[in-house]
């Protein structure tokens, strides 16, 4: 409707999505990182809790990190009850988000299918289906006769190198337009009074008497009592500035898209054994990815060594490929909440799977900041779980399939 109104009014330029305000020398809350997590937290802080004196500091442009580089898969068919409950709330928020933000996010719940190529994978899929169903999530084990209906192009013959014995099918899973999610949250936060500062790099965090008192940036110092580290692949660099050590190692993750093809793939397909996944975008491009590169690095160069294709795609041309940084934790679950430094909070450890969690972690981290109480839903993901020995092991469901 806005577009139609603008067209009829004869205006040439669309209004700016968000302002470029002056950087103040004091904010109630400073969020480091202009990805989906930082922006969603800012949005819910302002909308749900009336905390609008918030700055989002982004060293590059918003969405420059994983939020603009991911392969857009949304799902909640995880392995642990804690994980399933958490990601399920995010899927539900995503279902309402286009309306909430009044911005078309092109969320397509086309179904997500994880293939099992051997008996142990079938056992894990059955286990995941049981856990999912107990949490009320639509997810079940399906056999080749159903798989072939969902994707006739899959090689289900009796002599493939990786036979397909079964699959975990998750109908609510799907894909979304990642840039739109970032822009929608940024516009929503801005309209509620949040300041978004691009090209603003945090270079230091000031701590006095065990409390955060400010941050330093390339554009000057800011006083604040609350800093949220939402920098994903750069998370340890920011936490080190506050003297907080995180059990996180940064690895590159690569992906690519093919030339556009006629629509033929109406489900997201994942193979844990082959470490690959594939979906088809609305423009017809095949979006493909793999597991993390096995070496720690801050490089975002591509190597192309990760490509694995369906047999029928052997002659399809690759159009673009890229990489992003993933902040991997030992248990493949995120770290959210308080740290030993008062006022220094983290929303990190998003690895290869954090885009889908943007809405729920934004909403719950905003609640934590506003109330200073940890919501039950995110309590299992506290930093102290590593010294308590209470890990939330999601490797079996989070490593590929994003
Ligand atoms: C190739 C690839 C595919 C993926 N596919 C999926 C998927 O299908 N589904 C899914 O759920 N997840 C996926 N992920 C993971 C997902 O993209 C990330 O977990 C998620 O986007 C993290 O969001 P974020 O907001 O926490 O961080 P980011 O989006 O990475 O934002 C962090 C921001 O912090 C900024 N920053 C860093 N240092 C500073 C500083 N000193 N000062 C100011 N700003 C700073 C960075 O510039 C960056 O913009 C994928 C990741 C990659 C790389």
CSV table of C-alpha atoms and ligand atoms in Angstrom, one decimal:
chain,number,residue,atom,x,y,z
A,1,UNK,CA,0.0,0.0,0.0
A,2,UNK,CA,2.9,2.4,0.8
A,3,UNK,CA,4.4,1.7,-2.6
A,4,UNK,CA,1.0,2.4,-4.3
A,5,UNK,CA,0.5,5.6,-2.3
A,6,UNK,CA,4.0,6.8,-3.2
A,7,UNK,CA,3.4,6.0,-6.9
A,8,UNK,CA,0.1,7.8,-7.0
A,9,UNK,CA,1.6,10.8,-5.2
A,10,UNK,CA,4.3,11.0,-7.8
A,11,UNK,CA,7.1,11.0,-5.3
A,12,UNK,CA,10.4,10.0,-6.8
A,13,UNK,CA,12.3,8.5,-3.8
A,14,UNK,CA,11.1,6.1,-1.1
A,15,UNK,CA,11.5,7.5,2.4
A,16,UNK,CA,14.7,6.4,4.3
A,17,UNK,CA,14.2,3.1,6.1
A,18,UNK,CA,16.1,4.3,9.2
A,19,UNK,CA,17.7,7.6,10.2
A,20,UNK,CA,21.4,8.4,10.6
A,21,UNK,CA,21.3,10.2,13.9
A,22,UNK,CA,24.3,11.8,15.6
A,23,UNK,CA,26.2,9.5,18.0
A,24,UNK,CA,25.4,10.6,21.6
A,25,UNK,CA,28.0,10.3,24.4
A,26,UNK,CA,25.6,8.3,26.6
A,27,UNK,CA,23.0,5.6,26.0
A,28,UNK,CA,21.0,3.4,28.4
A,29,UNK,CA,21.8,0.3,26.4
A,30,UNK,CA,24.5,-0.2,23.8
A,31,UNK,CA,24.2,-3.2,21.4
A,32,UNK,CA,27.4,-4.2,19.5
A,33,UNK,CA,26.6,-5.8,16.2
A,34,UNK,CA,24.0,-4.9,13.6
A,35,UNK,CA,22.9,-8.3,12.6
A,36,UNK,CA,19.5,-9.9,13.2
A,37,UNK,CA,20.2,-10.6,16.9
A,38,UNK,CA,21.3,-7.0,17.8
A,39,UNK,CA,18.6,-5.4,15.8
A,40,UNK,CA,15.8,-7.7,17.0
A,41,UNK,CA,16.9,-7.1,20.6
A,42,UNK,CA,16.8,-3.4,20.0
A,43,UNK,CA,13.3,-3.6,18.4
A,44,UNK,CA,11.8,-5.7,21.3
A,45,UNK,CA,13.5,-3.5,23.9
A,46,UNK,CA,11.8,-0.5,22.5
A,47,UNK,CA,8.5,-2.0,21.4
A,48,UNK,CA,7.8,-4.3,24.4
A,49,UNK,CA,9.6,-2.6,27.3
A,50,UNK,CA,9.6,1.1,26.3
A,51,UNK,CA,13.5,1.2,26.5
A,52,UNK,CA,14.3,3.4,23.5
A,53,UNK,CA,17.5,5.0,24.6
A,54,UNK,CA,19.4,2.3,22.7
A,55,UNK,CA,22.3,2.4,20.3
A,56,UNK,CA,23.1,-0.4,17.8
A,57,UNK,CA,26.7,-0.1,16.8
A,58,UNK,CA,27.8,-1.8,13.6
A,59,UNK,CA,31.3,-1.6,12.3
A,60,UNK,CA,30.3,-2.1,8.7
A,61,UNK,CA,26.7,-2.0,7.3
A,62,UNK,CA,23.8,-3.8,8.9
A,63,UNK,CA,23.6,-7.4,7.8
A,64,UNK,CA,27.3,-7.4,6.8
A,65,UNK,CA,27.9,-10.5,9.1
A,66,UNK,CA,26.1,-13.8,9.0
A,67,UNK,CA,22.7,-12.2,8.9
A,68,UNK,CA,23.3,-11.2,5.3
A,69,UNK,CA,25.3,-14.3,4.3
A,70,UNK,CA,23.2,-17.2,5.5
A,71,UNK,CA,21.2,-19.7,3.5
A,72,UNK,CA,17.9,-18.6,5.2
A,73,UNK,CA,16.8,-21.9,6.6
A,74,UNK,CA,14.2,-21.7,9.4
A,75,UNK,CA,13.3,-24.8,11.4
A,76,UNK,CA,12.8,-26.1,14.9
A,77,UNK,CA,13.4,-29.9,14.6
A,78,UNK,CA,16.4,-29.9,17.0
A,79,UNK,CA,17.6,-32.7,19.3
A,80,UNK,CA,17.2,-31.5,22.9
A,81,UNK,CA,14.0,-30.5,24.5
A,82,UNK,CA,15.6,-27.1,25.5
A,83,UNK,CA,16.6,-26.5,21.8
A,84,UNK,CA,13.3,-27.6,20.3
A,85,UNK,CA,11.3,-25.3,22.6
A,86,UNK,CA,13.5,-22.4,22.0
A,87,UNK,CA,13.6,-22.6,18.2
A,88,UNK,CA,9.9,-23.4,18.0
A,89,UNK,CA,9.1,-20.0,19.6
A,90,UNK,CA,11.3,-18.4,16.9
A,91,UNK,CA,9.4,-20.2,14.1
A,92,UNK,CA,6.1,-19.0,15.6
A,93,UNK,CA,7.5,-15.4,15.8
A,94,UNK,CA,8.7,-15.6,12.2
A,95,UNK,CA,5.1,-16.7,11.2
A,96,UNK,CA,3.8,-13.3,12.5
A,97,UNK,CA,6.8,-11.2,11.7
A,98,UNK,CA,5.8,-9.9,8.2
A,99,UNK,CA,2.7,-8.4,9.8
A,100,UNK,CA,4.5,-7.2,13.0
A,101,UNK,CA,7.1,-5.3,11.0
A,102,UNK,CA,4.7,-4.5,8.1
A,103,UNK,CA,7.5,-5.7,5.8
A,104,UNK,CA,7.2,-8.6,3.3
A,105,UNK,CA,9.8,-11.2,4.6
A,106,UNK,CA,8.8,-13.8,2.0
A,107,UNK,CA,8.7,-16.6,4.6
A,108,UNK,CA,8.0,-19.8,2.7
A,109,UNK,CA,7.2,-22.8,5.0
A,110,UNK,CA,7.8,-25.4,2.3
A,111,UNK,CA,9.0,-28.2,4.5
A,112,UNK,CA,12.5,-29.4,5.6
A,113,UNK,CA,13.7,-32.9,4.9
A,114,UNK,CA,16.9,-34.4,6.5
A,115,UNK,CA,18.0,-37.6,4.7
A,116,UNK,CA,19.2,-40.7,6.5
A,117,UNK,CA,21.7,-42.8,4.6
A,118,UNK,CA,22.5,-45.5,7.2
A,119,UNK,CA,21.0,-47.2,10.2
A,120,UNK,CA,22.5,-45.0,12.8
A,121,UNK,CA,21.2,-41.9,11.0
A,122,UNK,CA,17.7,-43.5,10.9
A,123,UNK,CA,18.0,-44.0,14.6
A,124,UNK,CA,19.0,-40.3,15.2
A,125,UNK,CA,16.1,-39.1,13.0
A,126,UNK,CA,13.6,-41.3,14.9
A,127,UNK,CA,15.0,-39.9,18.2
A,128,UNK,CA,14.7,-36.3,16.9
A,129,UNK,CA,11.1,-37.0,15.7
A,130,UNK,CA,10.1,-38.3,19.1
A,131,UNK,CA,11.7,-35.3,21.0
A,132,UNK,CA,10.1,-32.9,18.5
A,133,UNK,CA,6.6,-34.4,18.8
A,134,UNK,CA,6.8,-34.4,22.6
A,135,UNK,CA,7.4,-30.6,22.4
A,136,UNK,CA,4.4,-30.2,20.0
A,137,UNK,CA,6.6,-29.7,16.9
A,138,UNK,CA,5.4,-31.1,13.5
A,139,UNK,CA,8.2,-33.6,12.6
A,140,UNK,CA,8.2,-37.2,11.7
A,141,UNK,CA,10.2,-40.0,10.1
A,142,UNK,CA,9.2,-40.8,6.5
A,143,UNK,CA,10.1,-43.6,4.2
A,144,UNK,CA,11.3,-43.6,0.5
A,145,UNK,CA,7.8,-43.8,-0.9
A,146,UNK,CA,6.9,-40.5,0.7
A,147,UNK,CA,10.3,-39.0,0.1
A,148,UNK,CA,10.0,-39.5,-3.7
A,149,UNK,CA,6.7,-37.7,-3.7
A,150,UNK,CA,8.3,-34.7,-2.0
A,151,UNK,CA,11.3,-34.7,-4.3
A,152,UNK,CA,11.2,-37.0,-7.4
A,153,UNK,CA,14.7,-35.8,-8.5
A,154,UNK,CA,16.4,-37.5,-5.6
A,155,UNK,CA,18.3,-40.6,-6.5
A,156,UNK,CA,16.3,-43.4,-4.8
A,157,UNK,CA,17.5,-46.2,-7.0
A,158,UNK,CA,18.9,-49.4,-5.4
A,159,UNK,CA,22.6,-48.6,-6.4
A,160,UNK,CA,23.5,-45.1,-5.2
A,161,UNK,CA,26.7,-44.5,-3.3
A,162,UNK,CA,24.6,-43.0,-0.4
A,163,UNK,CA,21.2,-44.9,-0.3
A,164,UNK,CA,18.3,-43.0,1.2
A,165,UNK,CA,16.7,-45.2,3.8
A,166,UNK,CA,14.4,-42.6,5.5
A,167,UNK,CA,14.1,-38.9,6.3
A,168,UNK,CA,13.1,-36.6,9.1
A,169,UNK,CA,10.3,-34.5,7.6
A,170,UNK,CA,9.5,-31.1,9.2
A,171,UNK,CA,6.6,-29.4,7.4
A,172,UNK,CA,6.9,-26.0,9.2
A,173,UNK,CA,10.6,-25.6,8.2
A,174,UNK,CA,11.4,-23.4,5.2
A,175,UNK,CA,13.2,-20.3,3.9
A,176,UNK,CA,12.9,-16.6,4.3
A,177,UNK,CA,14.4,-13.5,2.8
A,178,UNK,CA,17.3,-12.7,5.2
A,179,UNK,CA,18.0,-9.1,4.0
A,180,UNK,CA,14.3,-8.3,4.5
A,181,UNK,CA,14.4,-9.6,8.1
A,182,UNK,CA,17.4,-7.4,8.9
A,183,UNK,CA,16.0,-4.3,7.2
A,184,UNK,CA,12.5,-4.9,8.7
A,185,UNK,CA,13.9,-5.1,12.3
A,186,UNK,CA,16.1,-2.0,11.6
A,187,UNK,CA,13.2,0.0,10.4
A,188,UNK,CA,11.0,-1.2,13.3
A,189,UNK,CA,13.6,-0.4,15.9
A,190,UNK,CA,14.3,3.1,14.3
A,191,UNK,CA,10.6,3.9,14.3
A,192,UNK,CA,10.5,3.2,18.0
A,193,UNK,CA,13.4,5.6,18.6
A,194,UNK,CA,16.5,3.3,18.6
A,195,UNK,CA,19.7,4.8,17.1
A,196,UNK,CA,21.4,2.7,14.5
A,197,UNK,CA,25.0,3.6,13.8
A,198,UNK,CA,26.7,2.0,10.9
A,199,UNK,CA,30.4,2.4,10.2
A,200,UNK,CA,30.9,2.6,14.0
A,201,UNK,CA,33.4,0.1,15.3
A,202,UNK,CA,33.7,-0.8,19.0
A,203,UNK,CA,37.4,-0.7,19.8
A,204,UNK,CA,37.3,-1.0,23.6
A,205,UNK,CA,35.0,-1.7,26.6
A,206,UNK,CA,35.5,0.2,29.8
A,207,UNK,CA,35.0,-1.8,33.1
A,208,UNK,CA,35.3,-0.3,36.5
A,209,UNK,CA,34.8,-2.2,39.8
A,210,UNK,CA,33.5,-5.2,37.9
A,211,UNK,CA,30.8,-3.2,36.1
A,212,UNK,CA,30.6,-1.9,32.5
A,213,UNK,CA,30.8,1.9,32.3
A,214,UNK,CA,31.2,2.5,28.6
A,215,UNK,CA,32.5,1.6,25.2
A,216,UNK,CA,35.0,3.2,23.0
A,217,UNK,CA,34.5,3.5,19.2
A,218,UNK,CA,36.2,4.9,16.1
A,219,UNK,CA,33.7,7.8,16.4
A,220,UNK,CA,34.2,8.6,20.1
A,221,UNK,CA,33.5,7.2,23.6
A,222,UNK,CA,30.0,6.4,24.9
A,223,UNK,CA,29.0,6.0,28.6
A,224,UNK,CA,26.6,3.2,29.3
A,225,UNK,CA,25.8,0.7,32.1
A,226,UNK,CA,24.6,-2.1,29.7
A,227,UNK,CA,26.4,-3.5,26.7
A,228,UNK,CA,25.2,-6.5,24.7
A,229,UNK,CA,27.7,-8.4,22.6
A,230,UNK,CA,25.8,-9.6,19.5
A,231,UNK,CA,28.7,-9.9,17.2
A,232,UNK,CA,28.6,-13.7,16.3
A,233,UNK,CA,31.8,-14.5,14.5
A,234,UNK,CA,33.6,-11.6,16.2
A,235,UNK,CA,32.1,-12.5,19.7
A,236,UNK,CA,35.4,-13.4,21.4
A,237,UNK,CA,37.1,-10.3,20.2
A,238,UNK,CA,34.4,-8.1,21.8
A,239,UNK,CA,34.2,-10.2,25.0
A,240,UNK,CA,38.0,-10.1,25.4
A,241,UNK,CA,37.7,-6.3,25.6
A,242,UNK,CA,35.5,-6.7,28.7
A,243,UNK,CA,37.8,-9.3,30.1
A,244,UNK,CA,35.2,-12.1,29.6
A,245,UNK,CA,36.5,-15.4,28.1
A,246,UNK,CA,34.1,-17.3,26.0
A,247,UNK,CA,34.4,-21.0,24.9
A,248,UNK,CA,34.0,-20.1,21.3
A,249,UNK,CA,36.1,-20.7,18.2
A,250,UNK,CA,35.4,-18.9,14.9
A,251,UNK,CA,35.3,-21.0,11.7
A,252,UNK,CA,34.4,-20.0,8.1
A,253,UNK,CA,31.3,-21.4,6.6
A,254,UNK,CA,30.8,-21.3,2.8
A,255,UNK,CA,27.7,-21.4,0.5
A,256,UNK,CA,26.9,-20.8,-3.1
A,257,UNK,CA,24.0,-20.3,-5.5
A,258,UNK,CA,23.5,-21.7,-9.0
A,259,UNK,CA,22.1,-20.1,-12.1
A,260,UNK,CA,18.3,-19.8,-12.0
A,261,UNK,CA,16.3,-22.9,-13.0
A,262,UNK,CA,12.6,-23.6,-13.5
A,263,UNK,CA,11.0,-24.3,-10.1
A,264,UNK,CA,11.4,-28.0,-9.3
A,265,UNK,CA,12.5,-28.2,-5.7
A,266,UNK,CA,9.7,-27.4,-3.2
A,267,UNK,CA,11.4,-28.6,0.0
A,268,UNK,CA,14.6,-27.9,1.8
A,269,UNK,CA,16.9,-31.0,1.5
A,270,UNK,CA,19.7,-31.8,4.0
A,271,UNK,CA,22.1,-34.7,4.1
A,272,UNK,CA,24.0,-34.9,7.4
A,273,UNK,CA,26.3,-37.7,6.1
A,274,UNK,CA,27.2,-35.8,2.9
A,275,UNK,CA,27.4,-32.5,4.9
A,276,UNK,CA,25.4,-30.7,2.3
A,277,UNK,CA,22.0,-29.0,2.0
A,278,UNK,CA,20.0,-27.4,-0.8
A,279,UNK,CA,16.9,-25.3,-1.4
A,280,UNK,CA,15.5,-23.4,-4.4
A,281,UNK,CA,15.0,-19.6,-4.0
A,282,UNK,CA,12.0,-17.8,-5.4
A,283,UNK,CA,14.2,-16.6,-8.3
A,284,UNK,CA,14.9,-20.2,-9.2
A,285,UNK,CA,18.5,-20.2,-8.0
A,286,UNK,CA,19.6,-23.3,-6.0
A,287,UNK,CA,21.0,-22.2,-2.7
A,288,UNK,CA,23.6,-24.7,-1.5
A,289,UNK,CA,25.8,-25.1,1.5
A,290,UNK,CA,27.9,-27.5,3.6
A,291,UNK,CA,29.4,-27.8,7.1
A,292,UNK,CA,32.0,-25.4,8.6
A,293,UNK,CA,35.5,-25.4,7.2
A,294,UNK,CA,37.4,-27.6,9.6
A,295,UNK,CA,40.1,-25.0,10.5
A,296,UNK,CA,39.6,-21.9,12.8
A,297,UNK,CA,39.9,-18.7,10.8
A,298,UNK,CA,38.6,-15.1,10.3
A,299,UNK,CA,39.0,-15.4,6.6
A,300,UNK,CA,35.9,-15.1,4.4
A,301,UNK,CA,37.6,-16.3,1.2
A,302,UNK,CA,35.9,-19.1,-0.8
A,303,UNK,CA,37.6,-22.3,-1.8
A,304,UNK,CA,34.8,-24.0,-3.7
A,305,UNK,CA,36.1,-27.4,-2.3
A,306,UNK,CA,32.8,-27.9,-0.4
A,307,UNK,CA,30.5,-28.5,-3.4
A,308,UNK,CA,28.4,-31.6,-3.6
A,309,UNK,CA,25.4,-31.8,-6.0
A,310,UNK,CA,22.4,-33.9,-6.8
A,311,UNK,CA,23.3,-36.1,-9.9
A,312,UNK,CA,20.8,-34.2,-12.1
A,313,UNK,CA,22.5,-30.9,-11.3
A,314,UNK,CA,26.0,-31.9,-12.5
A,315,UNK,CA,25.9,-29.4,-15.4
A,316,UNK,CA,24.3,-26.5,-13.6
A,317,UNK,CA,26.5,-23.4,-13.4
A,318,UNK,CA,27.4,-21.8,-10.1
A,319,UNK,CA,26.7,-18.1,-10.1
A,320,UNK,CA,28.0,-16.8,-6.8
A,321,UNK,CA,29.8,-18.2,-3.8
A,322,UNK,CA,30.7,-16.6,-0.5
A,323,UNK,CA,31.6,-17.3,3.1
A,324,UNK,CA,30.7,-16.0,6.6
A,325,UNK,CA,32.1,-16.5,10.1
A,326,UNK,CA,30.6,-18.9,12.6
A,327,UNK,CA,31.1,-18.7,16.4
A,328,UNK,CA,31.2,-22.3,17.3
A,329,UNK,CA,30.6,-23.5,20.9
A,330,UNK,CA,31.6,-26.9,22.3
A,331,UNK,CA,27.9,-28.1,22.5
A,332,UNK,CA,26.6,-26.5,19.3
A,333,UNK,CA,24.2,-24.4,21.4
A,334,UNK,CA,24.2,-20.6,21.8
A,335,UNK,CA,25.3,-18.6,24.9
A,336,UNK,CA,22.8,-16.0,26.1
A,337,UNK,CA,22.6,-13.9,29.2
A,338,UNK,CA,24.8,-12.5,32.0
A,339,UNK,CA,28.6,-12.7,32.3
A,340,UNK,CA,30.8,-12.2,35.4
A,341,UNK,CA,31.1,-8.5,34.4
A,342,UNK,CA,28.0,-6.7,35.6
A,343,UNK,CA,26.1,-5.0,32.7
A,344,UNK,CA,28.1,-6.9,30.1
A,345,UNK,CA,25.7,-9.4,28.4
A,346,UNK,CA,26.2,-11.9,25.6
A,347,UNK,CA,24.0,-13.2,22.8
A,348,UNK,CA,26.6,-15.3,20.9
A,349,UNK,CA,27.6,-18.8,19.9
A,350,UNK,CA,25.2,-18.8,17.0
A,351,UNK,CA,27.5,-21.0,14.8
A,352,UNK,CA,25.9,-22.2,11.6
A,353,UNK,CA,22.3,-22.0,12.9
A,354,UNK,CA,21.6,-18.6,14.5
A,355,UNK,CA,19.6,-16.8,11.8
A,356,UNK,CA,16.5,-18.7,12.6
A,357,UNK,CA,16.8,-17.7,16.3
A,358,UNK,CA,16.9,-14.0,15.7
A,359,UNK,CA,13.3,-13.3,16.8
A,360,UNK,CA,13.2,-15.5,19.9
A,361,UNK,CA,16.6,-14.5,21.2
A,362,UNK,CA,15.9,-10.8,20.5
A,363,UNK,CA,12.6,-11.0,22.4
A,364,UNK,CA,14.0,-12.9,25.3
A,365,UNK,CA,17.3,-11.0,25.6
A,366,UNK,CA,15.2,-7.8,25.6
A,367,UNK,CA,13.1,-9.2,28.4
A,368,UNK,CA,16.3,-10.1,30.3
A,369,UNK,CA,17.8,-6.6,29.9
A,370,UNK,CA,14.5,-4.9,30.9
A,371,UNK,CA,13.8,-7.1,33.9
A,372,UNK,CA,17.3,-8.3,34.9
A,373,UNK,CA,15.8,-11.8,35.2
A,374,UNK,CA,16.7,-14.6,32.9
A,375,UNK,CA,13.6,-16.0,31.1
A,376,UNK,CA,13.1,-19.7,31.5
A,377,UNK,CA,13.3,-20.4,27.8
A,378,UNK,CA,16.9,-19.2,27.5
A,379,UNK,CA,18.2,-20.2,31.0
A,380,UNK,CA,19.7,-23.5,29.7
A,381,UNK,CA,21.9,-21.5,27.4
A,382,UNK,CA,23.7,-19.5,30.2
A,383,UNK,CA,27.5,-19.0,30.0
A,384,UNK,CA,27.9,-20.7,33.4
A,385,UNK,CA,26.7,-24.1,32.0
A,386,UNK,CA,30.2,-24.9,30.8
A,387,UNK,CA,31.6,-24.8,34.3
A,388,UNK,CA,28.5,-26.5,35.7
A,389,UNK,CA,28.9,-29.3,33.2
A,390,UNK,CA,25.3,-28.9,31.9
A,391,UNK,CA,25.9,-28.7,28.2
A,392,UNK,CA,23.0,-28.6,25.7
A,393,UNK,CA,24.3,-31.0,23.1
A,394,UNK,CA,22.9,-30.1,19.7
A,395,UNK,CA,25.7,-31.4,17.4
A,396,UNK,CA,23.5,-34.2,16.0
A,397,UNK,CA,20.9,-31.7,14.8
A,398,UNK,CA,22.7,-28.4,14.3
A,399,UNK,CA,25.9,-29.2,12.4
A,400,UNK,CA,24.5,-29.3,8.9
A,401,UNK,CA,21.0,-28.3,7.8
A,402,UNK,CA,21.6,-24.9,9.5
B,1,LIG,C1,27.1,-19.4,4.8
B,1,LIG,C2,26.3,-19.4,6.0
B,1,LIG,C3,25.0,-20.0,6.0
B,1,LIG,C4,24.2,-20.0,7.1
B,1,LIG,N1,23.0,-20.6,7.0
B,1,LIG,C5,22.1,-20.4,8.0
B,1,LIG,C6,20.8,-20.9,7.9
B,1,LIG,O1,20.3,-21.4,6.8
B,1,LIG,N2,19.9,-20.8,9.0
B,1,LIG,C7,20.3,-20.2,10.1
B,1,LIG,O2,19.5,-20.2,11.1
B,1,LIG,N3,21.6,-19.8,10.3
B,1,LIG,C8,22.5,-19.8,9.3
B,1,LIG,N4,23.8,-19.4,9.4
B,1,LIG,C9,24.2,-18.8,10.7
B,1,LIG,C10,23.7,-17.4,10.8
B,1,LIG,O3,23.9,-16.6,9.6
B,1,LIG,C11,24.3,-16.6,12.0
B,1,LIG,O4,24.3,-17.5,13.1
B,1,LIG,C12,23.5,-15.4,12.4
B,1,LIG,O5,23.3,-14.6,11.2
B,1,LIG,C13,24.2,-14.6,13.4
B,1,LIG,O6,23.5,-13.4,13.6
B,1,LIG,P1,24.0,-12.2,14.5
B,1,LIG,O7,23.1,-11.1,14.4
B,1,LIG,O8,24.3,-12.8,15.8
B,1,LIG,O9,25.5,-11.9,13.9
B,1,LIG,P2,25.9,-11.2,12.5
B,1,LIG,O10,24.8,-11.1,11.6
B,1,LIG,O11,27.2,-11.9,12.1
B,1,LIG,O12,26.2,-9.7,13.0
B,1,LIG,C14,27.3,-9.4,13.8
B,1,LIG,C15,27.7,-8.0,13.4
B,1,LIG,O13,28.7,-7.5,14.3
B,1,LIG,C16,29.5,-6.6,13.6
B,1,LIG,N5,30.7,-6.4,14.4
B,1,LIG,C17,31.8,-7.2,14.6
B,1,LIG,N6,32.7,-6.6,15.3
B,1,LIG,C18,32.3,-5.4,15.6
B,1,LIG,C19,32.8,-4.3,16.3
B,1,LIG,N7,34.0,-4.3,16.9
B,1,LIG,N8,32.1,-3.1,16.4
B,1,LIG,C20,30.9,-3.0,15.8
B,1,LIG,N9,30.3,-4.1,15.1
B,1,LIG,C21,31.0,-5.2,15.0
B,1,LIG,C22,29.8,-7.3,12.3
B,1,LIG,O14,30.1,-6.4,11.3
B,1,LIG,C23,28.4,-8.0,12.0
B,1,LIG,O15,27.6,-7.2,11.1
B,1,LIG,C24,24.6,-19.4,8.3
B,1,LIG,C25,25.9,-18.7,8.3
B,1,LIG,C26,26.7,-18.7,7.2
B,1,LIG,C27,28.0,-18.0,7.2
